[in-house]
Amino acid sequence: MAKQSVSSSKSASHATTLPVTEPDETMETPEAAKQRLFKKLQPVSALLPVMLALVFSINTLWLEFVSDDYQQVLGNNAIRDIRNLPKALSTTVWGFINLDIAPVSQPYYRPLFSVWFMGVYAIFGTKAWGWHLMNVLIHALATWLVFLVLNQLSGRKRLALIAASLFAVHPVHTESVAWISGITDPLMAIFLLPAFYFYLKLRESGKPVWMVAMLVFHLLALLNKETALALPVIVAYCELFYFNEAEAFNLKLAKAAKLIGAFLLPIVIFLLVRYYALGTFSTLEELRYPLSATLLTIPLALTKYLVLVSLPYGYSYQHYTGFITSATSLNFILPLLLVMALAAVFILAKSRLVKFAGAWFLIFLLPALAAIKNFDQEYLVQERYLYLPSMGFCLLLGLGIEWLVERQFAGRRYALVALTSVIVLGFGILQIRQSLFWQDTVTVYQRCIAVAPTSAEAHASIANVYYTAGKPREAEAAARTALELDQQCNNAYLTLSYFSKQSGNLNQAIDYLEQAKVNVSVTPLTRSSIATTYLNLGLLYGQKKDFQKAEENLEQSLALWTRANGFYQVGLFYSQQNKLETALSYYLKMRELVPPHNAFVHATMGAMYEKLQQNDQAIAEYIKYMETATVNASDRQFVQERLNNLQKPKK
């Protein structure tokens, strides 16, 4: 018994020597450790959207120049000399062109875009990878600004992080990032988003410095793209509907009016310098399409934009959209009903952020919707116009992800990270894939056909691209396919006529355009296109020395559509016939429809006055040319010689 007692005693003694675990206030619980880790990662997490923008766009560095890049970058002498900087402030974005009058009359005044191109050219010259790198960096900066704005607006850093991450990789941005000339919207965004951020800071602190910063950056945004005119509208919305919901509406209206009044300063400055450069507050030329058709088509265009931003599928450089001409058309009624239903959903939503997301999307898309009256129908809807509006969609999607996780998953933080990661990764992969279609111009237009194989306009467009790429057989086949799809595809007739003319078959070139006159109906929507047919036909008859038919077609062209290029071509025709007074009358009409500081126009007028031996007028026009032409213009020396010759004292 004693032995047994000793054994028991030893066991007891041993048991009492085992370590006893008791709560230790100095030890960190697993949950506390997680919280501490998340706090440490918060400053770094703010850079996550930027990193995503860089990682999923970096493959664009291997792309080439595409489409307008050949003119805007490779063929743009204006960006090659810093001494041309003042010209960027006094001409249109196409003002550098000195061989074609058509683009010069377009009402695009974007001086900081031109200055940006000068800066990039000074660094990288014609190295495509350098230009693409700058596009990627601009997109990354815009992504970071999206995070700052949404964080400041909502006070919810996690939500801002999710929305900015979605913005970084949304495949609808591919056109703006992968296409060098498509940088206009991201470039505008890096000035407009700070302007809106400074507005939010102004509301928070009331310090005048934020007011000054807001107005300065708004002006800079305007000088990048006219779309920035929408900023005061979203500010007014915030004042009236987002902030101070309990405040009396008349008080909110007074505050909004005060802010809008402040925005008048940068807007007036912009409009004045734009008027100086363009000679107009809007557009100089006659509108191509009726206003009624434009208004009826807006719901359809808006619906297409909603689909493009919501469903990452079917992206293409072209989204052919036929104008709606009747209010009883289903293409008007159904999109209108959808838009009205969505508007009701947003209006009735209880969340201020949901309403703001919808307002941001619509307000910043309105300028693109209003401008469709100026676009060819294959470019009426364009993906790059969704760049800034998509911030509203990404915010809405972020809110949806949070809502879903909070209601369906117990482990909310991990489920939130997982779901967001899946969507971001999916978007990112689609963005990389979509950028591959921007490899070169041929690939861009092949993608258009892959997305819309029955689009006659897509086949007509790629026909010109094939021809320029040295593939005449493929070009002719594509143009003929366009006619097989639609006998009223006027661009196909124009293209085939051009091919025939280039090959020396003048009669066949004329025959194609005569077919177009028979097969393509003249309507308010086709008159501008048919006017181009008559113009080309008249010039072809002129080359054939059939001057009566030439004049008939040229006059018919101008009767259908009055535009600068038409007056110029007709004036040139009469000048070649030595009918100088008649030619001058058309040139004078041309000059009324182009910006006042266009060197090409002054050179043309100077040459005409010189032929008419009106030397004083010729000298005046040549002097204006020397003042407005770029310092490295190819014909500057020639014009200077003509000017010197005219200014020589008579013996």
XYZ file of C-alpha atoms in Angstrom:
651
model
C 0.000 0.000 0.000
C 2.796 2.341 0.887
C 4.485 1.628 -2.395
C 1.303 2.261 -4.203
C 0.804 5.480 -2.297
C 4.241 6.664 -3.202
C 3.539 5.985 -6.849
C 0.349 7.916 -6.641
C 2.111 10.662 -4.849
C 4.741 10.850 -7.594
C 2.068 11.016 -10.243
C 0.361 13.800 -8.427
C 3.609 15.585 -7.941
C 4.401 15.209 -11.662
C 0.999 16.509 -12.625
C 1.440 19.652 -10.618
C 4.703 20.442 -12.422
C 3.052 20.559 -15.935
C 2.831 24.102 -17.475
C -0.518 25.713 -16.964
C -1.851 27.936 -19.803
C -3.507 31.087 -18.588
C -4.613 34.176 -20.489
C -1.654 36.470 -21.267
C -2.566 40.059 -21.992
C 0.697 40.497 -23.927
C -0.193 37.733 -26.441
C -1.969 38.729 -29.700
C -5.047 36.844 -30.759
C -5.219 35.548 -34.364
C -7.992 38.006 -35.194
C -5.993 40.916 -33.803
C -2.971 39.797 -35.803
C -5.079 39.800 -38.962
C -6.363 43.271 -38.215
C -2.837 44.531 -37.622
C -1.661 42.969 -40.871
C -4.512 44.545 -42.823
C -3.653 47.951 -41.343
C -0.046 47.567 -42.391
C -1.086 46.577 -45.892
C -3.575 49.431 -46.331
C -1.069 51.988 -47.683
C 0.291 49.355 -50.078
C -3.189 48.191 -51.084
C -3.924 51.650 -52.481
C -1.300 50.892 -55.137
C -2.921 47.589 -56.091
C -5.159 49.104 -58.812
C -2.132 50.883 -60.289
C -0.189 47.629 -60.371
C -3.124 45.884 -62.029
C -3.330 48.600 -64.676
C 0.379 48.188 -65.424
C 0.461 44.378 -65.399
C -2.560 43.851 -67.628
C -1.636 46.611 -70.095
C 2.108 46.082 -70.396
C 1.703 43.714 -73.344
C 0.635 46.698 -75.483
C 4.302 47.750 -75.650
C 4.741 45.199 -78.434
C 1.997 46.686 -80.593
C 2.562 48.851 -83.670
C 1.150 52.155 -84.880
C -2.483 51.794 -85.991
C -4.978 53.752 -88.109
C -4.827 57.491 -87.260
C -1.376 57.021 -85.693
C 0.109 57.159 -89.173
C -1.105 60.747 -89.519
C -1.109 61.901 -85.906
C 2.382 60.582 -85.130
C 4.327 59.427 -88.176
C 2.967 62.051 -90.573
C 2.718 64.964 -88.150
C 5.525 67.474 -88.710
C 4.019 69.774 -86.086
C 5.045 67.527 -83.174
C 8.641 67.219 -84.387
C 9.773 70.708 -83.441
C 9.161 72.366 -80.079
C 8.997 75.726 -81.833
C 5.559 74.669 -83.091
C 4.181 74.791 -79.552
C 2.266 78.077 -80.085
C 0.610 76.532 -83.165
C -0.936 73.831 -80.978
C -2.818 76.531 -79.076
C -4.183 78.273 -82.169
C -5.190 75.435 -84.507
C -7.381 72.352 -84.531
C -6.038 68.940 -83.621
C -5.803 68.227 -87.390
C -4.367 71.639 -88.240
C -0.982 70.153 -89.163
C -2.376 68.584 -92.364
C -1.348 70.546 -95.451
C -2.495 68.257 -98.272
C -6.147 67.586 -97.451
C -8.761 70.154 -96.519
C -11.360 67.652 -95.232
C -9.987 67.006 -91.690
C -9.091 70.670 -91.180
C -12.713 71.769 -90.865
C -13.478 69.271 -88.082
C -14.313 71.135 -84.828
C -11.759 69.406 -82.590
C -9.773 71.848 -80.465
C -7.476 69.891 -78.137
C -4.243 71.818 -77.696
C -2.893 69.891 -74.701
C -3.352 66.670 -76.645
C -1.054 68.134 -79.312
C 1.392 69.344 -76.660
C 1.423 65.843 -75.155
C 2.304 64.373 -78.537
C 5.148 66.868 -78.875
C 6.527 65.790 -75.525
C 6.292 62.069 -76.251
C 7.889 62.540 -79.683
C 10.753 64.483 -78.107
C 11.483 61.472 -75.875
C 10.741 58.478 -78.095
C 10.613 59.748 -81.658
C 8.878 57.137 -83.809
C 9.525 54.171 -81.482
C 6.078 52.613 -81.103
C 6.899 50.920 -77.781
C 7.663 54.291 -76.197
C 4.318 55.736 -77.229
C 2.516 52.658 -75.929
C 4.443 52.899 -72.649
C 3.207 56.449 -72.132
C -0.373 55.309 -72.801
C -0.003 52.619 -70.144
C 1.391 55.098 -67.616
C -1.442 57.549 -68.261
C -3.971 54.745 -67.721
C -2.242 53.721 -64.478
C -2.343 57.323 -63.249
C -6.037 57.624 -64.133
C -6.694 54.396 -62.213
C -5.016 55.770 -59.100
C -7.079 58.952 -59.403
C -10.266 56.858 -59.624
C -9.300 55.296 -56.296
C -8.641 58.711 -54.709
C -11.929 60.157 -55.933
C -14.092 57.223 -54.845
C -12.356 56.963 -51.486
C -12.893 60.681 -50.857
C -16.497 60.532 -52.074
C -17.633 57.447 -50.188
C -15.267 57.299 -47.234
C -15.092 53.531 -47.874
C -11.567 52.601 -48.792
C -12.370 48.958 -49.464
C -15.104 49.893 -51.937
C -12.827 52.414 -53.653
C -10.140 49.752 -53.925
C -12.519 47.254 -55.525
C -13.945 49.789 -58.001
C -10.508 51.119 -58.985
C -9.212 47.576 -59.485
C -12.128 46.849 -61.799
C -11.463 50.111 -63.640
C -7.801 49.156 -64.068
C -8.568 46.008 -66.039
C -11.961 46.578 -67.647
C -11.557 45.378 -71.248
C -13.680 48.222 -72.632
C -10.640 50.450 -71.989
C -8.465 48.517 -74.421
C -9.118 50.906 -77.301
C -8.033 53.896 -75.204
C -4.901 52.172 -73.922
C -3.738 50.021 -76.846
C -4.343 52.680 -79.514
C -1.896 55.572 -79.343
C -4.304 58.096 -80.873
C -7.036 56.838 -78.529
C -5.328 58.407 -75.496
C -7.582 61.487 -75.613
C -10.021 60.265 -72.952
C -7.426 58.964 -70.433
C -5.450 62.171 -70.956
C -8.516 64.252 -70.214
C -9.318 62.028 -67.215
C -6.020 62.724 -65.431
C -7.055 66.387 -65.223
C -10.807 66.034 -64.747
C -10.601 63.507 -61.905
C -8.326 65.786 -59.829
C -10.735 68.665 -60.518
C -13.586 66.578 -59.089
C -11.382 65.457 -56.170
C -10.583 69.100 -55.369
C -14.326 69.829 -55.412
C -14.798 67.120 -52.777
C -11.974 68.594 -50.701
C -13.573 72.029 -51.059
C -16.825 70.683 -49.620
C -14.899 69.085 -46.778
C -12.796 72.069 -45.701
C -14.125 75.131 -47.511
C -10.578 76.349 -48.160
C -10.263 78.657 -51.196
C -7.151 76.821 -52.375
C -9.308 73.843 -53.336
C -11.591 76.105 -55.370
C -8.607 77.472 -57.309
C -7.190 73.990 -57.892
C -10.601 72.726 -59.053
C -11.007 75.490 -61.630
C -7.427 75.259 -62.919
C -7.649 71.521 -63.468
C -11.042 71.877 -65.091
C -9.543 74.283 -67.619
C -6.699 71.853 -68.296
C -9.217 69.060 -68.788
C -11.164 71.207 -71.258
C -7.986 71.913 -73.217
C -7.580 68.153 -73.584
C -11.131 67.346 -74.683
C -14.483 69.088 -74.825
C -16.130 66.288 -72.832
C -14.884 67.991 -69.665
C -17.789 70.421 -70.048
C -19.820 67.757 -68.225
C -17.946 68.279 -64.937
C -20.136 71.154 -63.642
C -23.187 68.976 -64.310
C -21.988 66.160 -62.041
C -20.983 68.739 -59.419
C -24.490 70.207 -59.562
C -25.925 66.697 -59.192
C -23.804 66.096 -56.093
C -24.907 69.358 -54.546
C -28.573 68.723 -55.217
C -28.914 64.994 -54.626
C -25.827 63.390 -53.101
C -24.826 65.634 -50.188
C -26.988 67.020 -47.370
C -30.111 65.037 -48.163
C -31.998 66.616 -45.251
C -31.215 70.199 -46.292
C -33.901 72.291 -47.944
C -33.803 72.027 -51.732
C -33.710 75.799 -52.276
C -30.585 76.053 -50.129
C -28.922 73.245 -52.052
C -29.935 74.914 -55.299
C -28.292 78.159 -54.208
C -25.037 76.361 -53.381
C -25.106 74.534 -56.701
C -25.688 77.790 -58.579
C -22.734 79.366 -56.798
C -20.441 76.531 -57.818
C -21.703 76.530 -61.405
C -21.003 80.247 -61.488
C -17.402 79.545 -60.496
C -17.069 77.017 -63.310
C -18.016 79.707 -65.801
C -14.499 81.127 -65.531
C -12.611 78.151 -67.037
C -15.474 77.488 -69.469
C -15.454 81.056 -70.812
C -11.658 81.001 -71.138
C -11.851 77.720 -73.027
C -14.619 78.912 -75.342
C -12.758 82.131 -76.144
C -9.473 80.445 -77.059
C -11.425 77.817 -78.979
C -13.240 80.548 -80.893
C -9.913 82.195 -81.687
C -8.571 78.915 -83.084
C -11.696 77.662 -84.875
C -13.606 80.836 -85.640
C -16.769 79.318 -84.170
C -18.260 78.095 -80.912
C -19.636 74.928 -82.487
C -19.011 73.752 -86.051
C -18.513 75.659 -89.287
C -19.902 73.090 -91.676
C -23.471 71.980 -92.269
C -24.563 69.048 -90.104
C -24.424 65.708 -91.889
C -27.586 64.236 -90.380
C -30.989 65.629 -89.340
C -31.426 66.550 -85.684
C -34.586 64.433 -85.446
C -32.714 61.280 -86.489
C -29.983 62.049 -83.983
C -32.460 62.366 -81.110
C -34.309 59.187 -82.085
C -31.034 57.248 -82.246
C -29.723 58.284 -78.828
C -31.616 55.562 -76.862
C -30.219 52.873 -79.180
C -26.689 54.256 -78.868
C -27.027 54.476 -75.078
C -28.243 50.880 -74.959
C -25.235 49.751 -76.970
C -22.924 51.576 -74.567
C -24.644 49.886 -71.610
C -24.137 46.485 -73.204
C -20.473 47.182 -73.991
C -19.658 48.204 -70.433
C -21.748 45.441 -68.829
C -20.886 42.470 -71.053
C -17.185 42.248 -71.968
C -17.904 40.707 -75.347
C -17.896 41.748 -79.005
C -15.452 44.632 -78.702
C -14.469 46.157 -82.021
C -13.215 49.380 -83.595
C -16.570 49.644 -85.397
C -20.078 49.332 -83.996
C -22.253 50.133 -86.979
C -25.414 51.861 -85.806
C -28.041 52.883 -88.312
C -29.901 56.091 -87.573
C -33.526 55.768 -86.460
C -35.961 57.823 -88.531
C -39.320 56.882 -87.017
C -40.641 57.098 -83.465
C -42.687 53.959 -84.141
C -39.606 51.847 -84.901
C -38.886 49.035 -82.445
C -35.230 50.076 -82.584
C -36.385 53.275 -80.896
C -39.174 52.017 -78.648
C -37.403 49.026 -77.067
C -34.143 50.851 -76.190
C -36.195 53.775 -74.871
C -38.212 51.475 -72.609
C -35.018 49.832 -71.353
C -33.401 53.189 -70.628
C -36.526 54.410 -68.838
C -36.695 51.225 -66.741
C -33.054 51.552 -65.716
C -33.564 55.232 -64.929
C -36.476 54.312 -62.655
C -34.339 51.713 -60.866
C -31.631 54.262 -60.144
C -34.085 56.955 -59.096
C -35.845 54.595 -56.673
C -32.615 53.142 -55.288
C -32.055 53.853 -51.617
C -28.265 54.017 -51.873
C -26.771 57.424 -52.651
C -23.735 55.706 -54.149
C -25.869 53.660 -56.527
C -27.582 56.826 -57.725
C -24.241 58.603 -58.073
C -22.834 55.720 -60.122
C -25.722 55.965 -62.578
C -25.502 59.751 -62.760
C -21.740 59.688 -63.378
C -22.110 57.148 -66.184
C -24.878 59.041 -67.957
C -23.564 62.584 -67.511
C -20.110 61.823 -68.882
C -21.593 59.862 -71.774
C -23.928 62.676 -72.824
C -21.284 64.559 -74.889
C -20.616 61.434 -76.968
C -24.343 60.905 -77.455
C -24.825 64.519 -78.508
C -21.952 64.280 -80.998
C -23.291 61.316 -82.979
C -24.691 63.758 -85.515
C -21.100 64.287 -86.710
C -19.993 60.644 -86.991
C -20.030 58.098 -89.776
C -22.541 55.409 -88.878
C -19.891 52.711 -88.461
C -18.232 54.893 -85.796
C -21.360 56.259 -84.171
C -20.707 54.143 -81.057
C -17.066 54.022 -79.973
C -15.625 52.149 -77.006
C -13.115 54.805 -75.996
C -15.975 57.154 -75.073
C -16.753 54.794 -72.187
C -13.394 55.392 -70.494
C -14.510 58.026 -67.982
C -18.198 56.976 -67.714
C -17.067 53.438 -66.826
C -15.964 54.675 -63.404
C -19.656 54.810 -62.544
C -20.151 51.251 -63.748
C -17.123 49.983 -61.795
C -18.442 51.674 -58.662
C -21.827 50.029 -59.196
C -20.208 46.627 -59.760
C -18.135 47.080 -56.602
C -21.289 47.847 -54.638
C -22.915 44.756 -56.114
C -19.988 42.552 -55.091
C -20.127 43.866 -51.520
C -23.904 43.386 -51.371
C -23.687 39.816 -52.643
C -20.928 38.789 -50.257
C -22.580 40.338 -47.206
C -25.788 38.397 -47.836
C -24.545 35.061 -49.134
C -21.239 34.293 -47.436
C -20.287 33.938 -43.786
C -16.544 34.479 -44.262
C -17.138 37.863 -45.763
C -13.611 39.200 -46.085
C -12.215 36.117 -47.798
C -15.301 35.697 -49.980
C -15.081 39.353 -50.971
C -11.415 39.023 -51.892
C -12.073 35.800 -53.779
C -15.024 37.104 -55.802
C -13.311 40.386 -56.614
C -10.139 38.555 -57.624
C -12.045 36.262 -59.973
C -13.767 39.179 -61.727
C -10.584 41.263 -61.894
C -8.598 38.339 -63.276
C -11.314 37.604 -65.835
C -11.439 41.224 -66.946
C -7.646 41.368 -67.085
C -7.362 38.281 -69.278
C -10.010 39.680 -71.620
C -8.143 42.985 -71.762
C -4.917 41.233 -72.739
C -6.770 39.232 -75.377
C -8.513 42.304 -76.749
C -5.248 44.217 -77.040
C -3.966 41.541 -79.427
C -6.517 42.796 -81.958
C -4.683 46.143 -81.976
C -1.456 44.645 -83.318
C -1.697 46.556 -86.605
C -4.312 48.226 -88.794
C -5.169 45.094 -90.767
C -5.752 43.135 -87.551
C -7.986 45.918 -86.195
C -10.306 45.748 -89.199
C -10.214 41.964 -89.387
C -11.572 42.027 -85.854
C -14.409 44.278 -87.048
C -15.427 41.614 -89.565
C -15.061 38.805 -87.017
C -17.474 40.630 -84.698
C -19.910 41.666 -87.461
C -19.357 39.392 -90.494
C -22.521 40.611 -92.224
C -21.624 44.302 -91.937
C -21.126 45.712 -95.434
C -19.409 48.776 -93.993
C -16.848 46.606 -92.199
C -15.909 44.882 -95.464
C -15.786 48.215 -97.311
C -13.485 49.623 -94.621
C -11.056 46.718 -94.683
C -10.901 46.952 -98.477
C -9.121 50.304 -98.165
C -6.856 48.907 -95.459
C -5.874 45.941 -97.632
C -5.129 48.234 -100.557
C -2.910 50.483 -98.447
C -1.136 47.371 -97.133
C -0.286 46.320 -100.703
C -2.941 43.622 -101.026
C -5.034 44.719 -104.036
C -6.698 41.338 -104.625
C -7.904 41.057 -101.037
C -8.998 44.694 -101.226
C -11.169 44.196 -104.300
C -12.627 40.978 -102.898
C -13.596 42.739 -99.662
C -15.260 45.607 -101.542
C -17.245 43.181 -103.689
C -18.306 41.273 -100.577
C -19.629 44.542 -99.185
C -21.815 45.011 -102.273
C -23.044 41.430 -102.086
C -24.138 42.102 -98.509
C -25.711 45.467 -99.292
C -26.131 46.971 -102.752
C -26.653 50.367 -101.123
C -23.218 50.399 -99.468
C -21.968 53.592 -101.046
C -18.475 53.256 -99.567
C -17.991 50.023 -101.510
C -18.691 51.787 -104.822
C -16.313 54.607 -103.873
C -13.633 52.094 -102.948
C -13.937 50.072 -106.151
C -13.907 53.289 -108.174
C -10.719 54.362 -106.428
C -9.045 51.015 -107.167
C -9.986 51.285 -110.844
C -8.689 54.833 -111.071
C -5.390 53.872 -109.463
C -4.974 51.050 -111.980
C -5.577 53.478 -114.857
C -9.067 52.285 -115.824
C -10.899 55.620 -115.809
C -14.048 54.332 -117.540
C -14.536 51.564 -115.000
C -13.986 54.023 -112.156
C -16.754 56.201 -113.567
C -19.034 53.203 -114.078
C -18.836 52.197 -110.401
C -19.942 55.661 -109.309
C -22.730 55.762 -111.872
C -23.937 52.473 -110.388
C -23.890 54.075 -106.960
C -26.097 56.921 -108.203
C -28.647 54.359 -109.390
C -28.532 51.898 -106.475
C -28.095 54.154 -103.445
C -31.186 56.123 -102.504
C -30.723 59.767 -101.629
C -32.185 60.393 -98.181
C -31.397 62.884 -95.413
C -29.158 60.177 -93.921
C -27.287 59.273 -97.128
C -27.023 62.686 -98.766
C -23.535 63.432 -97.402
C -22.262 60.073 -98.619
C -23.917 60.478 -102.028
C -22.495 64.003 -102.202
C -19.038 62.435 -102.021
C -19.989 60.136 -104.904
C -21.066 63.091 -107.071
C -17.884 64.964 -106.183
C -15.608 62.091 -107.174
C -17.631 61.427 -110.290
C -17.367 65.052 -111.346
C -13.585 65.025 -110.891
C -13.316 61.790 -112.923
C -15.348 63.284 -115.753
C -13.031 66.270 -115.610
C -10.030 64.009 -116.107
C -11.870 62.486 -119.066
C -12.355 66.015 -120.490
C -16.137 65.702 -120.343
C -16.501 69.083 -118.666
C -20.280 69.348 -118.968
C -20.892 66.143 -116.973
C -18.113 67.152 -114.625
C -19.787 70.450 -113.758
C -23.215 68.836 -113.410
C -21.958 66.309 -110.874
C -19.853 68.813 -108.959
C -22.760 71.229 -108.586
C -25.035 68.379 -107.526
C -22.513 67.421 -104.868
C -22.578 70.904 -103.362
C -26.364 71.043 -103.581
C -26.569 67.894 -101.460
C -23.971 68.914 -98.872
C -22.162 72.219 -98.425
C -18.729 71.608 -96.885
C -15.225 72.994 -97.168
C -13.755 70.056 -99.034
C -16.492 70.269 -101.671
C -15.872 73.962 -102.343
C -12.127 73.377 -102.444
C -12.315 70.511 -104.942
C -14.719 72.407 -107.203
C -12.529 75.479 -107.003
C -9.497 73.403 -107.909
C -11.389 71.936 -110.864
C -12.215 75.388 -112.269
C -8.693 76.581 -111.588
C -7.334 73.733 -113.702
C -9.735 74.815 -116.460
C -8.274 78.326 -116.132
C -11.648 79.704 -115.045
C -9.951 81.676 -112.322
C -12.740 84.020 -111.269
C -15.110 81.085 -110.862
C -12.458 79.154 -108.973
C -11.904 82.110 -106.647
C -15.604 82.276 -105.803
C -15.521 78.677 -104.587
C -12.282 79.177 -102.673
C -13.825 82.133 -100.870
C -16.748 79.919 -99.813
C -14.249 77.291 -98.679
C -12.433 79.812 -96.509
C -15.644 80.648 -94.672
C -15.929 77.017 -93.510
C -12.427 76.437 -92.136
C -10.642 77.765 -89.050
C -8.955 81.142 -89.626
C -5.447 79.985 -88.724
C -5.061 77.227 -91.275
C -1.851 77.464 -93.292
C -3.077 75.237 -96.120
C -6.016 77.532 -96.850
C -3.822 80.652 -96.882
C -1.364 79.003 -99.264
C -4.241 78.012 -101.558
C -5.751 81.488 -101.523
C -2.355 83.091 -102.082
C -1.713 80.943 -105.147
C -5.154 81.783 -106.545
C -4.702 85.521 -106.068
C -1.271 85.283 -107.646
C -2.770 83.594 -110.731
C -5.307 86.407 -110.927
C -2.416 88.903 -110.636
C -4.012 90.373 -107.524
C -0.623 90.669 -105.901
C -1.601 92.613 -102.801
C -4.114 89.961 -101.787
C -1.634 87.215 -102.675
C 1.039 88.830 -100.496
C -1.419 89.152 -97.596
C -2.379 85.461 -97.840
C 1.253 84.313 -98.104
C 2.150 86.369 -95.045
C -0.708 84.733 -93.134
C 0.605 81.382 -94.277
C 4.071 82.157 -92.885
C 2.469 83.169 -89.591
C 0.313 80.058 -89.265
C 2.422 77.293 -90.863
C 4.588 75.080 -88.704
C 8.266 76.016 -88.700
C 9.149 72.763 -90.462
C 6.277 72.713 -92.990
C 7.331 70.989 -96.206
C 6.179 73.841 -98.470
C 7.291 76.716 -96.256
C 10.387 77.487 -98.323
C 8.384 77.443 -101.567
C 5.800 79.901 -100.204
C 8.586 82.124 -98.894
C 10.110 82.221 -102.380
C 6.736 83.168 -103.910
C 6.334 85.887 -101.280
C 9.822 87.266 -101.910
C 9.191 87.321 -105.644
C 5.952 89.261 -105.232
C 7.532 91.738 -102.830
C 10.401 92.619 -105.144
C 10.217 96.249 -106.175
C 9.071 96.713 -109.733
C 11.642 98.124 -112.160
